[in-house]
Structures are given as C-alpha cells and as structure tokens.
XYZ file of C-alpha atoms in Angstrom:
124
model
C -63.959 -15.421 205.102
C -63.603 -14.233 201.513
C -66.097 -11.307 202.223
C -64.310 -10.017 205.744
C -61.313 -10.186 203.784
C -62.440 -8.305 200.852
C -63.933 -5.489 203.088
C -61.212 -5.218 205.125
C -58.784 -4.935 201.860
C -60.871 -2.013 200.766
C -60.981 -0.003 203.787
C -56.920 -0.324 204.646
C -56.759 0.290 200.599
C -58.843 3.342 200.926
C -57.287 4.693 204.154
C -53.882 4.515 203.321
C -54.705 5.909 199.171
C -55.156 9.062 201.153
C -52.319 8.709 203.854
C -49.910 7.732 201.387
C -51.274 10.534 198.759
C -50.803 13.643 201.431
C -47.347 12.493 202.501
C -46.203 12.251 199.021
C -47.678 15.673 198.340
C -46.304 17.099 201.214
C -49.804 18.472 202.656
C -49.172 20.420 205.665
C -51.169 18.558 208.100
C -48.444 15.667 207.048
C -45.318 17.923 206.619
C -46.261 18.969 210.861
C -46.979 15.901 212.054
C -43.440 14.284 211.248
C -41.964 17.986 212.678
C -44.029 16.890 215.345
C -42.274 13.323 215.480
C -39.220 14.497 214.870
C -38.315 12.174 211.570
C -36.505 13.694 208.736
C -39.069 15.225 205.320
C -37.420 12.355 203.202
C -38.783 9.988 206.043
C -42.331 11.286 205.222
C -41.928 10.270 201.187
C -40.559 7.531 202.054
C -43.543 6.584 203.958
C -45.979 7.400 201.395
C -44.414 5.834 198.977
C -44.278 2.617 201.044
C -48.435 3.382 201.628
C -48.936 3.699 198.230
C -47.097 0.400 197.340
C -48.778 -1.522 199.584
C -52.152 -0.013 198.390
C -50.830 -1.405 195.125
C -50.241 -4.977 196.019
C -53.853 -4.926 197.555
C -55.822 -3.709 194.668
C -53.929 -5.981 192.691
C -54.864 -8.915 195.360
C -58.654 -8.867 194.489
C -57.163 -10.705 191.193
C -53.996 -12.419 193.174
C -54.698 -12.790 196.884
C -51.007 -13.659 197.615
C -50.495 -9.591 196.799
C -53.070 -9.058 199.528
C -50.858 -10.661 202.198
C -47.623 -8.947 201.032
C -49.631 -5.304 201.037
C -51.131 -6.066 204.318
C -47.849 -7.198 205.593
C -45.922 -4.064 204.793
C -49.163 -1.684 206.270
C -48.610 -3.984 209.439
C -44.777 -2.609 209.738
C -45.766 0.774 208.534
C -48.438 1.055 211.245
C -46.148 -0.448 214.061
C -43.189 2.134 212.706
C -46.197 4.694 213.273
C -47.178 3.796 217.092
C -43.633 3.432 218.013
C -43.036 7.181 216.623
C -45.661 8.377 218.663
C -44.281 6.687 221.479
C -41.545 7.631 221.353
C -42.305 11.444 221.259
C -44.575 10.867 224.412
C -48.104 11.318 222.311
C -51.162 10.312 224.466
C -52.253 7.244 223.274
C -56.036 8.805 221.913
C -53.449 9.834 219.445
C -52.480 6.526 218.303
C -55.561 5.021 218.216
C -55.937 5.301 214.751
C -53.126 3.536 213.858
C -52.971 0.995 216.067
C -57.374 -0.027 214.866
C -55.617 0.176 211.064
C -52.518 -1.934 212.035
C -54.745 -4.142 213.775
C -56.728 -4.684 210.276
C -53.676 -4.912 208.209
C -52.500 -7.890 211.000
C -56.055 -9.650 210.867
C -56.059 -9.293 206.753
C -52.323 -10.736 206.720
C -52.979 -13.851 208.646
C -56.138 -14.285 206.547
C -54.335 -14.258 203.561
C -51.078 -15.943 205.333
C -51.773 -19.044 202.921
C -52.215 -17.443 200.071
C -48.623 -16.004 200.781
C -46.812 -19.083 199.066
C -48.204 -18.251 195.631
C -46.581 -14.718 196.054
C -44.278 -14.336 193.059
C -40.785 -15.871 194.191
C -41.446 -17.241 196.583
C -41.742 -20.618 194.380
C-alpha cells in the first residue's frame, strides 16, 4: 500500500502546488472563478494558502507519514468547501468533477495514512 500511497501523495501534491500557487497569485482564471462563486478575494488567499500548507505537510510526509494524513485531511475539507461552492451557485456537476476525483484521493490517502495519524506531532 506504500506505493498507492506514495503516488497518490504526489499527484494531490502536484495538483494543488499549482491550485494553491494561482490563487495566491491572483491569476485571473482564479480571481473569476470565486467572482463566479460569489466568495470574497481574501477567501481565494485564504484558500491557497490552505493548498499550499497542505502541499507542505505532504512533501514533508514522504519522511513523516503522519504529515501525509494531516495534508490529506485538510485537501479533503478544502475539496468538500469546493463542491459545496459550486453547489451552491447551481454549477453543472461536469464542473465539479474535478474536485470531487481530487477530494476523493485526498479521502482514500487520509484513511491510508489514518494510522500513521497518532505519531502526528501533539497528538502524543
């Protein structure tokens, strides 16, 4: 299970890099889409910056695989926040399914990490 985990850690790592990056940078495609979903700019950075984290706690989890259960934990409620925006603004679901395959990942990578989750520091 090491290996499934492993690949998918480096393809919610490498998908969110990128979210996270163009909503911190404000790229238009971003800056429309939460016009779009009606949620406040600040919203948006505050997103990314959440993305980003988490992309931190799961390259640091190929060393400490507790971090990879915290990361994928916080894409999981990043990606539900995500489909329920959409939802919410009446988006055909082809437009969610995206998010839903990577929150879907970041759930399976969670619960294959779930035991590693006690070692997470404090949680001792």
């Amino acid at each position: 299970m090491d290996i499934v985990a492993i690949v998918l850690q480096s393809l919610l790592a490498f998908a969110f890099l990128f979210s996270g990056i163009s909503k911190v940078a404000g790229v238009k495609m971003q800056v429309e889409s939460f016009n779009h979903l009606r949620l406040p700019q600040w919203f948006r950075v505050i997103t990314g910056l959440v993305q980003l984290i988490s992309v931190a706690a799961l390259i640091i989890g190929y060393w400490e695989p507790s971090w990879t259960a915290a990361g994928a934990l916080l894409l999981s409620l990043v990606a539900i926040g995500g489909f329920l925006a959409h939802v919410r603004v009446g988006d055909p679901f082809k437009n969610d399914v995206p998010i839903v395959v990577l929150g879907v990942i970041a759930i399976v990578l969670f619960f294959l990490r779930l035991s590693e989750l006690s070692s997470f520091p404090g949680f001792n």
